[in-house]
Structures are given as C-alpha cells and as structure tokens.
C-alpha cells in the first residue's frame, strides 16, 4: 500500500539501520510562532549555525531542549527541513524529522 496519508507518526531509520516510528508533534502554527518568539535569540542563532555546519550532535542537543525549533523558518520563510533538503544533508533532515519537523512544510511567500 503506497498511500499518502495524514501522518500521526513518522517512519525513520536509526544510525544502525533499524526502523522505528516516532510520534509526530501536533501543534498549531500559532503555537509554534509563540514558542519560537519566546526563545533567546542566541539559542536560535546557535541552532541555525549548527544546521549550516551539519553539526548533528549540537542540533540534537538543541532540539532535545527546544523541540519547536524543528519547525523553525529562516528569514526568507524557508522551513529548516527544506533548508536541510536543499543542502542535500540527509542526516540533518532525518534528525529534524525525528524531532517533529513537518513533512508537509512549504516555503512562505
């Protein structure tokens, strides 16, 4: 069955190639904006720096403390997951998905 469906969980693979299901985070966009606006700008800057440098350990640590960052968008409205995909950084993309990045994210115009 290859059906597209509303995801209540996300299929991922761990570093040892074991598959697992990770519950997706259901949160409204308004709540995402509220939570992101409460974060210290240093945390957000550190997160984007880690993304740009593919620093998996730092990204993971930051996401454990601030999971809402998996839904962050850059100054042009590009979701962090799409930034990772655009950079062809599969490891960062997988990590973001494991931490609840929405698979249906799109660019804001």
mmCIF file of N, CA, C and O in Angstrom:
data_model
loop_
_atom_site.group_PDB
_atom_site.id
_atom_site.type_symbol
_atom_site.label_atom_id
_atom_site.label_comp_id
_atom_site.label_asym_id
_atom_site.label_seq_id
_atom_site.Cartn_x
_atom_site.Cartn_y
_atom_site.Cartn_z
ATOM 1 N N UNK A 1 0.839 -1.178 0.000
ATOM 2 C CA UNK A 1 0.000 0.000 0.000
ATOM 3 C C UNK A 1 0.886 1.243 0.000
ATOM 4 O O UNK A 1 1.562 1.513 0.967
ATOM 5 N N UNK A 2 0.868 1.967 -1.068
ATOM 6 C CA UNK A 2 1.610 3.216 -1.130
ATOM 7 C C UNK A 2 0.642 4.381 -1.133
ATOM 8 O O UNK A 2 0.456 5.041 -2.136
ATOM 9 N N UNK A 3 -0.004 4.612 -0.018
ATOM 10 C CA UNK A 3 -0.961 5.697 0.084
ATOM 11 C C UNK A 3 -0.348 6.855 0.849
ATOM 12 O O UNK A 3 0.367 6.663 1.817
ATOM 13 N N UNK A 4 -0.650 8.056 0.408
ATOM 14 C CA UNK A 4 -0.272 9.233 1.174
ATOM 15 C C UNK A 4 -1.350 9.413 2.216
ATOM 16 O O UNK A 4 -2.526 9.331 1.926
ATOM 17 N N UNK A 5 -0.941 9.653 3.444
ATOM 18 C CA UNK A 5 -1.923 9.794 4.496
ATOM 19 C C UNK A 5 -1.485 10.856 5.486
ATOM 20 O O UNK A 5 -0.350 11.270 5.491
ATOM 21 N N UNK A 6 -2.409 11.299 6.287
ATOM 22 C CA UNK A 6 -2.095 12.229 7.355
ATOM 23 C C UNK A 6 -1.211 11.489 8.340
ATOM 24 O O UNK A 6 -1.570 10.425 8.822
ATOM 25 N N UNK A 7 -0.049 12.038 8.609
ATOM 26 C CA UNK A 7 0.900 11.329 9.446
ATOM 27 C C UNK A 7 0.629 11.553 10.924
ATOM 28 O O UNK A 7 0.591 12.668 11.392
ATOM 29 N N UNK A 8 0.456 10.480 11.662
ATOM 30 C CA UNK A 8 0.394 10.583 13.109
ATOM 31 C C UNK A 8 1.709 10.100 13.688
ATOM 32 O O UNK A 8 1.973 10.211 14.863
ATOM 33 N N UNK A 9 2.536 9.545 12.822
ATOM 34 C CA UNK A 9 3.889 9.175 13.207
ATOM 35 C C UNK A 9 4.758 9.232 11.969
ATOM 36 O O UNK A 9 4.265 9.266 10.848
ATOM 37 N N UNK A 10 6.040 9.276 12.187
ATOM 38 C CA UNK A 10 6.987 9.420 11.088
ATOM 39 C C UNK A 10 7.914 8.220 11.096
ATOM 40 O O UNK A 10 8.462 7.847 12.130
ATOM 41 N N UNK A 11 8.085 7.607 9.955
ATOM 42 C CA UNK A 11 8.970 6.460 9.831
ATOM 43 C C UNK A 11 10.388 6.964 9.649
ATOM 44 O O UNK A 11 10.671 7.768 8.784
ATOM 45 N N UNK A 12 11.292 6.516 10.499
ATOM 46 C CA UNK A 12 12.694 6.926 10.404
ATOM 47 C C UNK A 12 13.577 5.702 10.536
ATOM 48 O O UNK A 12 13.122 4.633 10.932
ATOM 49 N N UNK A 13 14.828 5.868 10.236
ATOM 50 C CA UNK A 13 15.797 4.803 10.452
ATOM 51 C C UNK A 13 16.857 5.324 11.403
ATOM 52 O O UNK A 13 17.310 6.452 11.290
ATOM 53 N N UNK A 14 17.245 4.515 12.352
ATOM 54 C CA UNK A 14 18.284 4.907 13.281
ATOM 55 C C UNK A 14 19.642 4.732 12.625
ATOM 56 O O UNK A 14 19.764 4.189 11.530
ATOM 57 N N UNK A 15 20.686 5.158 13.306
ATOM 58 C CA UNK A 15 22.034 5.082 12.746
ATOM 59 C C UNK A 15 22.473 3.644 12.483
ATOM 60 O O UNK A 15 23.335 3.405 11.662
ATOM 61 N N UNK A 16 21.878 2.676 13.163
ATOM 62 C CA UNK A 16 22.240 1.277 12.907
ATOM 63 C C UNK A 16 21.242 0.610 11.956
ATOM 64 O O UNK A 16 21.097 -0.596 11.954
ATOM 65 N N UNK A 17 20.567 1.432 11.144
ATOM 66 C CA UNK A 17 19.649 0.984 10.102
ATOM 67 C C UNK A 17 18.405 0.272 10.618
ATOM 68 O O UNK A 17 17.751 -0.442 9.883
ATOM 69 N N UNK A 18 18.087 0.435 11.898
ATOM 70 C CA UNK A 18 16.836 -0.122 12.409
ATOM 71 C C UNK A 18 15.733 0.898 12.166
ATOM 72 O O UNK A 18 15.924 2.083 12.362
ATOM 73 N N UNK A 19 14.599 0.419 11.731
ATOM 74 C CA UNK A 19 13.463 1.312 11.514
ATOM 75 C C UNK A 19 12.732 1.520 12.820
ATOM 76 O O UNK A 19 12.669 0.630 13.660
ATOM 77 N N UNK A 20 12.182 2.712 12.968
ATOM 78 C CA UNK A 20 11.350 2.977 14.134
ATOM 79 C C UNK A 20 10.321 4.028 13.760
ATOM 80 O O UNK A 20 10.485 4.761 12.795
ATOM 81 N N UNK A 21 9.266 4.080 14.521
ATOM 82 C CA UNK A 21 8.233 5.082 14.316
ATOM 83 C C UNK A 21 8.346 6.102 15.427
ATOM 84 O O UNK A 21 8.430 5.742 16.596
ATOM 85 N N UNK A 22 8.365 7.358 15.047
ATOM 86 C CA UNK A 22 8.470 8.438 16.005
ATOM 87 C C UNK A 22 7.179 9.236 15.943
ATOM 88 O O UNK A 22 6.774 9.665 14.868
ATOM 89 N N UNK A 23 6.506 9.441 17.080
ATOM 90 C CA UNK A 23 5.266 10.213 17.035
ATOM 91 C C UNK A 23 5.531 11.625 16.511
ATOM 92 O O UNK A 23 6.514 12.244 16.869
ATOM 93 N N UNK A 24 4.682 12.087 15.628
ATOM 94 C CA UNK A 24 4.822 13.456 15.145
ATOM 95 C C UNK A 24 4.263 14.402 16.192
ATOM 96 O O UNK A 24 3.450 14.023 17.023
ATOM 97 N N UNK A 25 4.724 15.617 16.160
ATOM 98 C CA UNK A 25 4.264 16.621 17.108
ATOM 99 C C UNK A 25 3.117 17.377 16.464
ATOM 100 O O UNK A 25 3.284 17.960 15.402
ATOM 101 N N UNK A 26 1.964 17.324 17.100
ATOM 102 C CA UNK A 26 0.822 18.056 16.574
ATOM 103 C C UNK A 26 0.728 19.358 17.344
ATOM 104 O O UNK A 26 0.475 19.366 18.548
ATOM 105 N N UNK A 27 0.967 20.456 16.643
ATOM 106 C CA UNK A 27 0.986 21.764 17.262
ATOM 107 C C UNK A 27 0.553 22.769 16.203
ATOM 108 O O UNK A 27 0.921 22.647 15.036
ATOM 109 N N UNK A 28 -0.233 23.743 16.607
ATOM 110 C CA UNK A 28 -0.713 24.730 15.639
ATOM 111 C C UNK A 28 0.412 25.689 15.258
ATOM 112 O O UNK A 28 1.369 25.889 16.014
ATOM 113 N N UNK A 29 0.284 26.286 14.090
ATOM 114 C CA UNK A 29 1.285 27.242 13.637
ATOM 115 C C UNK A 29 1.361 28.439 14.582
ATOM 116 O O UNK A 29 2.441 28.944 14.854
ATOM 117 N N UNK A 30 0.217 28.859 15.119
ATOM 118 C CA UNK A 30 0.206 29.966 16.081
ATOM 119 C C UNK A 30 1.020 29.620 17.322
ATOM 120 O O UNK A 30 1.761 30.452 17.840
ATOM 121 N N UNK A 31 0.879 28.385 17.791
ATOM 122 C CA UNK A 31 1.631 27.954 18.965
ATOM 123 C C UNK A 31 3.124 27.871 18.646
ATOM 124 O O UNK A 31 3.961 28.211 19.475
ATOM 125 N N UNK A 32 3.464 27.419 17.445
ATOM 126 C CA UNK A 32 4.865 27.375 17.021
ATOM 127 C C UNK A 32 5.456 28.777 17.068
ATOM 128 O O UNK A 32 6.532 28.994 17.628
ATOM 129 N N UNK A 33 4.740 29.739 16.497
ATOM 130 C CA UNK A 33 5.213 31.125 16.469
ATOM 131 C C UNK A 33 5.404 31.648 17.893
ATOM 132 O O UNK A 33 6.414 32.279 18.202
ATOM 133 N N UNK A 34 4.440 31.360 18.774
ATOM 134 C CA UNK A 34 4.550 31.795 20.171
ATOM 135 C C UNK A 34 5.778 31.210 20.839
ATOM 136 O O UNK A 34 6.537 31.912 21.493
ATOM 137 N N UNK A 35 5.968 29.907 20.676
ATOM 138 C CA UNK A 35 7.106 29.250 21.319
ATOM 139 C C UNK A 35 8.434 29.744 20.759
ATOM 140 O O UNK A 35 9.384 29.958 21.508
ATOM 141 N N UNK A 36 8.494 29.924 19.445
ATOM 142 C CA UNK A 36 9.735 30.413 18.840
ATOM 143 C C UNK A 36 10.045 31.832 19.300
ATOM 144 O O UNK A 36 11.211 32.166 19.529
ATOM 145 N N UNK A 37 9.025 32.657 19.463
ATOM 146 C CA UNK A 37 9.257 34.048 19.864
ATOM 147 C C UNK A 37 9.761 34.145 21.303
ATOM 148 O O UNK A 37 10.387 35.135 21.666
ATOM 149 N N UNK A 38 9.519 33.125 22.092
ATOM 150 C CA UNK A 38 9.982 33.116 23.489
ATOM 151 C C UNK A 38 11.434 32.675 23.628
ATOM 152 O O UNK A 38 12.028 32.857 24.683
ATOM 153 N N UNK A 39 11.974 32.079 22.586
ATOM 154 C CA UNK A 39 13.345 31.579 22.670
ATOM 155 C C UNK A 39 14.353 32.716 22.613
ATOM 156 O O UNK A 39 14.171 33.695 21.895
ATOM 157 N N UNK A 40 15.425 32.553 23.340
ATOM 158 C CA UNK A 40 16.526 33.503 23.314
ATOM 159 C C UNK A 40 17.131 33.513 21.906
ATOM 160 O O UNK A 40 17.305 32.463 21.290
ATOM 161 N N UNK A 41 17.442 34.702 21.412
ATOM 162 C CA UNK A 41 17.992 34.803 20.051
ATOM 163 C C UNK A 41 19.316 34.054 19.918
ATOM 164 O O UNK A 41 19.647 33.563 18.842
ATOM 165 N N UNK A 42 20.061 33.916 21.002
ATOM 166 C CA UNK A 42 21.310 33.161 20.960
ATOM 167 C C UNK A 42 21.079 31.686 20.689
ATOM 168 O O UNK A 42 21.849 31.043 19.977
ATOM 169 N N UNK A 43 19.997 31.140 21.245
ATOM 170 C CA UNK A 43 19.650 29.733 21.022
ATOM 171 C C UNK A 43 19.296 29.528 19.554
ATOM 172 O O UNK A 43 19.765 28.583 18.914
ATOM 173 N N UNK A 44 18.486 30.432 19.028
ATOM 174 C CA UNK A 44 18.058 30.327 17.629
ATOM 175 C C UNK A 44 19.260 30.465 16.698
ATOM 176 O O UNK A 44 19.431 29.688 15.757
ATOM 177 N N UNK A 45 20.116 31.432 16.982
ATOM 178 C CA UNK A 45 21.323 31.640 16.168
ATOM 179 C C UNK A 45 22.239 30.420 16.221
ATOM 180 O O UNK A 45 22.774 29.978 15.197
ATOM 181 N N UNK A 46 22.409 29.858 17.403
ATOM 182 C CA UNK A 46 23.228 28.660 17.583
ATOM 183 C C UNK A 46 22.646 27.494 16.794
ATOM 184 O O UNK A 46 23.375 26.716 16.167
ATOM 185 N N UNK A 47 21.321 27.367 16.794
ATOM 186 C CA UNK A 47 20.650 26.303 16.051
ATOM 187 C C UNK A 47 20.916 26.434 14.555
ATOM 188 O O UNK A 47 21.313 25.470 13.895
ATOM 189 N N UNK A 48 20.708 27.635 13.987
ATOM 190 C CA UNK A 48 20.922 27.825 12.558
ATOM 191 C C UNK A 48 22.384 27.632 12.182
ATOM 192 O O UNK A 48 22.697 27.091 11.118
ATOM 193 N N UNK A 49 23.300 28.024 13.068
ATOM 194 C CA UNK A 49 24.719 27.793 12.818
ATOM 195 C C UNK A 49 25.008 26.295 12.768
ATOM 196 O O UNK A 49 25.738 25.820 11.890
ATOM 197 N N UNK A 50 24.422 25.548 13.690
ATOM 198 C CA UNK A 50 24.587 24.090 13.703
ATOM 199 C C UNK A 50 24.015 23.465 12.440
ATOM 200 O O UNK A 50 24.609 22.543 11.862
ATOM 201 N N UNK A 51 22.860 23.965 11.984
ATOM 202 C CA UNK A 51 22.248 23.469 10.750
ATOM 203 C C UNK A 51 23.187 23.708 9.574
ATOM 204 O O UNK A 51 23.459 22.803 8.778
ATOM 205 N N UNK A 52 23.692 24.929 9.454
ATOM 206 C CA UNK A 52 24.571 25.279 8.332
ATOM 207 C C UNK A 52 25.863 24.476 8.337
ATOM 208 O O UNK A 52 26.430 24.212 7.284
ATOM 209 N N UNK A 53 26.317 24.063 9.529
ATOM 210 C CA UNK A 53 27.558 23.305 9.642
ATOM 211 C C UNK A 53 27.341 21.804 9.784
ATOM 212 O O UNK A 53 28.287 21.067 10.056
ATOM 213 N N UNK A 54 26.093 21.372 9.625
ATOM 214 C CA UNK A 54 25.748 19.941 9.736
ATOM 215 C C UNK A 54 26.268 19.323 11.027
ATOM 216 O O UNK A 54 26.726 18.187 11.046
ATOM 217 N N UNK A 55 26.183 20.068 12.111
ATOM 218 C CA UNK A 55 26.670 19.621 13.415
ATOM 219 C C UNK A 55 25.563 18.819 14.108
ATOM 220 O O UNK A 55 24.786 19.341 14.906
ATOM 221 N N UNK A 56 25.511 17.530 13.779
ATOM 222 C CA UNK A 56 24.449 16.644 14.243
ATOM 223 C C UNK A 56 24.345 16.626 15.772
ATOM 224 O O UNK A 56 23.242 16.693 16.319
ATOM 225 N N UNK A 57 25.475 16.543 16.449
ATOM 226 C CA UNK A 57 25.452 16.496 17.906
ATOM 227 C C UNK A 57 24.840 17.757 18.501
ATOM 228 O O UNK A 57 23.995 17.693 19.393
ATOM 229 N N UNK A 58 25.259 18.908 17.998
ATOM 230 C CA UNK A 58 24.744 20.174 18.521
ATOM 231 C C UNK A 58 23.266 20.343 18.174
ATOM 232 O O UNK A 58 22.468 20.769 19.005
ATOM 233 N N UNK A 59 22.885 19.989 16.947
ATOM 234 C CA UNK A 59 21.478 20.081 16.548
ATOM 235 C C UNK A 59 20.628 19.210 17.468
ATOM 236 O O UNK A 59 19.587 19.639 17.965
ATOM 237 N N UNK A 60 21.063 17.985 17.699
ATOM 238 C CA UNK A 60 20.326 17.055 18.540
ATOM 239 C C UNK A 60 20.167 17.598 19.960
ATOM 240 O O UNK A 60 19.071 17.557 20.534
ATOM 241 N N UNK A 61 21.239 18.126 20.515
ATOM 242 C CA UNK A 61 21.197 18.689 21.864
ATOM 243 C C UNK A 61 20.217 19.851 21.938
ATOM 244 O O UNK A 61 19.399 19.928 22.865
ATOM 245 N N UNK A 62 20.279 20.735 20.962
ATOM 246 C CA UNK A 62 19.391 21.901 20.948
ATOM 247 C C UNK A 62 17.935 21.449 20.800
ATOM 248 O O UNK A 62 17.043 21.952 21.487
ATOM 249 N N UNK A 63 17.682 20.492 19.902
ATOM 250 C CA UNK A 63 16.308 20.021 19.690
ATOM 251 C C UNK A 63 15.745 19.301 20.910
ATOM 252 O O UNK A 63 14.538 19.359 21.158
ATOM 253 N N UNK A 64 16.590 18.636 21.660
ATOM 254 C CA UNK A 64 16.111 17.997 22.891
ATOM 255 C C UNK A 64 15.620 19.039 23.888
ATOM 256 O O UNK A 64 14.655 18.817 24.606
ATOM 257 N N UNK A 65 16.284 20.185 23.928
ATOM 258 C CA UNK A 65 15.886 21.259 24.848
ATOM 259 C C UNK A 65 14.768 22.124 24.277
ATOM 260 O O UNK A 65 13.952 22.666 25.019
ATOM 261 N N UNK A 66 14.739 22.272 22.944
ATOM 262 C CA UNK A 66 13.790 23.167 22.276
ATOM 263 C C UNK A 66 13.230 22.491 21.023
ATOM 264 O O UNK A 66 13.571 22.873 19.903
ATOM 265 N N UNK A 67 12.368 21.488 21.178
ATOM 266 C CA UNK A 67 11.879 20.729 20.016
ATOM 267 C C UNK A 67 11.134 21.579 18.990
ATOM 268 O O UNK A 67 11.074 21.218 17.819
ATOM 269 N N UNK A 68 10.594 22.705 19.400
ATOM 270 C CA UNK A 68 9.864 23.559 18.464
ATOM 271 C C UNK A 68 10.779 24.075 17.346
ATOM 272 O O UNK A 68 10.305 24.420 16.263
ATOM 273 N N UNK A 69 12.079 24.074 17.569
ATOM 274 C CA UNK A 69 12.994 24.534 16.528
ATOM 275 C C UNK A 69 12.978 23.633 15.297
ATOM 276 O O UNK A 69 13.394 24.054 14.214
ATOM 277 N N UNK A 70 12.462 22.418 15.424
ATOM 278 C CA UNK A 70 12.340 21.550 14.248
ATOM 279 C C UNK A 70 11.348 22.138 13.251
ATOM 280 O O UNK A 70 11.283 21.717 12.109
ATOM 281 N N UNK A 71 10.590 23.134 13.684
ATOM 282 C CA UNK A 71 9.588 23.793 12.840
ATOM 283 C C UNK A 71 9.977 25.224 12.489
ATOM 284 O O UNK A 71 9.160 25.987 11.985
ATOM 285 N N UNK A 72 11.216 25.591 12.776
ATOM 286 C CA UNK A 72 11.674 26.958 12.532
ATOM 287 C C UNK A 72 11.757 27.261 11.035
ATOM 288 O O UNK A 72 11.887 26.360 10.202
ATOM 289 N N UNK A 73 11.656 28.551 10.713
ATOM 290 C CA UNK A 73 11.847 29.022 9.343
ATOM 291 C C UNK A 73 12.921 30.106 9.364
ATOM 292 O O UNK A 73 13.078 30.806 10.359
ATOM 293 N N UNK A 74 13.652 30.218 8.272
ATOM 294 C CA UNK A 74 14.686 31.244 8.204
ATOM 295 C C UNK A 74 14.076 32.590 7.824
ATOM 296 O O UNK A 74 12.855 32.719 7.689
ATOM 297 N N UNK A 75 14.911 33.584 7.632
ATOM 298 C CA UNK A 75 14.456 34.936 7.324
ATOM 299 C C UNK A 75 13.683 35.052 6.026
ATOM 300 O O UNK A 75 12.912 35.996 5.835
ATOM 301 N N UNK A 76 13.850 34.100 5.115
ATOM 302 C CA UNK A 76 13.111 34.104 3.848
ATOM 303 C C UNK A 76 11.855 33.235 3.912
ATOM 304 O O UNK A 76 11.164 33.060 2.918
ATOM 305 N N UNK A 77 11.588 32.671 5.086
ATOM 306 C CA UNK A 77 10.398 31.834 5.244
ATOM 307 C C UNK A 77 10.605 30.381 4.856
ATOM 308 O O UNK A 77 9.653 29.632 4.716
ATOM 309 N N UNK A 78 11.859 29.965 4.711
ATOM 310 C CA UNK A 78 12.154 28.579 4.348
ATOM 311 C C UNK A 78 12.216 27.724 5.608
ATOM 312 O O UNK A 78 13.016 27.991 6.502
ATOM 313 N N UNK A 79 11.377 26.684 5.702
ATOM 314 C CA UNK A 79 11.437 25.791 6.862
ATOM 315 C C UNK A 79 12.797 25.101 6.957
ATOM 316 O O UNK A 79 13.426 24.798 5.939
ATOM 317 N N UNK A 80 13.222 24.866 8.182
ATOM 318 C CA UNK A 80 14.530 24.273 8.423
ATOM 319 C C UNK A 80 14.673 22.922 7.708
ATOM 320 O O UNK A 80 15.743 22.606 7.185
ATOM 321 N N UNK A 81 13.617 22.136 7.649
ATOM 322 C CA UNK A 81 13.694 20.850 6.951
ATOM 323 C C UNK A 81 14.002 21.057 5.467
ATOM 324 O O UNK A 81 14.845 20.360 4.897
ATOM 325 N N UNK A 82 13.358 22.029 4.850
ATOM 326 C CA UNK A 82 13.624 22.285 3.433
ATOM 327 C C UNK A 82 15.035 22.826 3.223
ATOM 328 O O UNK A 82 15.667 22.550 2.194
ATOM 329 N N UNK A 83 15.550 23.560 4.191
ATOM 330 C CA UNK A 83 16.944 24.027 4.113
ATOM 331 C C UNK A 83 17.893 22.840 4.096
ATOM 332 O O UNK A 83 18.845 22.802 3.315
ATOM 333 N N UNK A 84 17.629 21.864 4.963
ATOM 334 C CA UNK A 84 18.477 20.670 5.010
ATOM 335 C C UNK A 84 18.369 19.871 3.717
ATOM 336 O O UNK A 84 19.375 19.386 3.182
ATOM 337 N N UNK A 85 17.161 19.755 3.199
ATOM 338 C CA UNK A 85 16.961 19.016 1.949
ATOM 339 C C UNK A 85 17.644 19.739 0.797
ATOM 340 O O UNK A 85 18.319 19.112 -0.029
ATOM 341 N N UNK A 86 17.501 21.058 0.750
ATOM 342 C CA UNK A 86 18.138 21.853 -0.296
ATOM 343 C C UNK A 86 19.658 21.694 -0.263
ATOM 344 O O UNK A 86 20.308 21.643 -1.297
ATOM 345 N N UNK A 87 20.214 21.581 0.942
ATOM 346 C CA UNK A 87 21.662 21.383 1.104
ATOM 347 C C UNK A 87 22.058 19.918 0.908
ATOM 348 O O UNK A 87 23.224 19.570 1.023
ATOM 349 N N UNK A 88 21.082 19.067 0.596
ATOM 350 C CA UNK A 88 21.283 17.634 0.409
ATOM 351 C C UNK A 88 21.938 16.987 1.631
ATOM 352 O O UNK A 88 22.775 16.104 1.529
ATOM 353 N N UNK A 89 21.527 17.453 2.798
ATOM 354 C CA UNK A 89 22.061 16.939 4.055
ATOM 355 C C UNK A 89 21.055 15.969 4.669
ATOM 356 O O UNK A 89 20.230 16.327 5.503
ATOM 357 N N UNK A 90 21.143 14.720 4.241
ATOM 358 C CA UNK A 90 20.184 13.700 4.649
ATOM 359 C C UNK A 90 20.217 13.431 6.144
ATOM 360 O O UNK A 90 19.178 13.199 6.759
ATOM 361 N N UNK A 91 21.397 13.493 6.755
ATOM 362 C CA UNK A 91 21.490 13.222 8.189
ATOM 363 C C UNK A 91 20.779 14.300 9.008
ATOM 364 O O UNK A 91 20.092 13.993 9.974
ATOM 365 N N UNK A 92 20.941 15.555 8.626
ATOM 366 C CA UNK A 92 20.236 16.634 9.318
ATOM 367 C C UNK A 92 18.737 16.512 9.068
ATOM 368 O O UNK A 92 17.935 16.655 9.988
ATOM 369 N N UNK A 93 18.352 16.218 7.834
ATOM 370 C CA UNK A 93 16.926 16.062 7.517
ATOM 371 C C UNK A 93 16.301 14.941 8.353
ATOM 372 O O UNK A 93 15.210 15.115 8.917
ATOM 373 N N UNK A 94 16.973 13.809 8.453
ATOM 374 C CA UNK A 94 16.456 12.697 9.266
ATOM 375 C C UNK A 94 16.315 13.109 10.729
ATOM 376 O O UNK A 94 15.321 12.797 11.375
ATOM 377 N N UNK A 95 17.328 13.803 11.237
ATOM 378 C CA UNK A 95 17.285 14.243 12.629
ATOM 379 C C UNK A 95 16.116 15.194 12.870
ATOM 380 O O UNK A 95 15.392 15.074 13.859
ATOM 381 N N UNK A 96 15.911 16.124 11.949
ATOM 382 C CA UNK A 96 14.792 17.059 12.075
ATOM 383 C C UNK A 96 13.456 16.321 12.060
ATOM 384 O O UNK A 96 12.551 16.625 12.841
ATOM 385 N N UNK A 97 13.330 15.329 11.186
ATOM 386 C CA UNK A 97 12.105 14.527 11.141
ATOM 387 C C UNK A 97 11.897 13.759 12.441
ATOM 388 O O UNK A 97 10.777 13.667 12.940
ATOM 389 N N UNK A 98 12.971 13.237 12.995
ATOM 390 C CA UNK A 98 12.875 12.517 14.262
ATOM 391 C C UNK A 98 12.411 13.425 15.391
ATOM 392 O O UNK A 98 11.849 12.953 16.371
ATOM 393 N N UNK A 99 12.637 14.714 15.239
ATOM 394 C CA UNK A 99 12.250 15.682 16.275
ATOM 395 C C UNK A 99 10.981 16.452 15.909
ATOM 396 O O UNK A 99 10.688 17.479 16.507
ATOM 397 N N UNK A 100 10.250 15.968 14.923
ATOM 398 C CA UNK A 100 8.926 16.509 14.652
ATOM 399 C C UNK A 100 8.818 17.538 13.548
ATOM 400 O O UNK A 100 7.781 18.180 13.423
ATOM 401 N N UNK A 101 9.850 17.709 12.729
ATOM 402 C CA UNK A 101 9.728 18.644 11.612
ATOM 403 C C UNK A 101 8.588 18.187 10.706
ATOM 404 O O UNK A 101 8.469 17.002 10.407
ATOM 405 N N UNK A 102 7.730 19.108 10.309
ATOM 406 C CA UNK A 102 6.585 18.707 9.476
ATOM 407 C C UNK A 102 7.036 18.313 8.075
ATOM 408 O O UNK A 102 7.800 19.039 7.422
ATOM 409 N N UNK A 103 6.558 17.181 7.607
ATOM 410 C CA UNK A 103 6.927 16.697 6.274
ATOM 411 C C UNK A 103 6.227 17.467 5.168
ATOM 412 O O UNK A 103 6.645 17.428 4.020
ATOM 413 N N UNK A 104 5.187 18.183 5.513
ATOM 414 C CA UNK A 104 4.454 18.943 4.507
ATOM 415 C C UNK A 104 4.780 20.436 4.570
ATOM 416 O O UNK A 104 4.006 21.263 4.126
ATOM 417 N N UNK A 105 5.947 20.754 5.114
ATOM 418 C CA UNK A 105 6.368 22.162 5.205
ATOM 419 C C UNK A 105 6.517 22.752 3.812
ATOM 420 O O UNK A 105 6.894 22.073 2.871
ATOM 421 N N UNK A 106 6.213 24.025 3.692
ATOM 422 C CA UNK A 106 6.364 24.693 2.398
ATOM 423 C C UNK A 106 6.936 26.089 2.610
ATOM 424 O O UNK A 106 6.948 26.620 3.714
ATOM 425 N N UNK A 107 7.438 26.650 1.509
ATOM 426 C CA UNK A 107 8.012 27.990 1.558
ATOM 427 C C UNK A 107 6.910 29.006 1.785
ATOM 428 O O UNK A 107 5.803 28.868 1.283
ATOM 429 N N UNK A 108 7.228 30.042 2.548
ATOM 430 C CA UNK A 108 6.294 31.159 2.685
ATOM 431 C C UNK A 108 6.671 32.196 1.658
ATOM 432 O O UNK A 108 7.837 32.421 1.398
ATOM 433 N N UNK A 109 5.674 32.820 1.059
ATOM 434 C CA UNK A 109 5.981 33.831 0.045
ATOM 435 C C UNK A 109 5.737 35.219 0.586
ATOM 436 O O UNK A 109 5.177 35.429 1.596
#
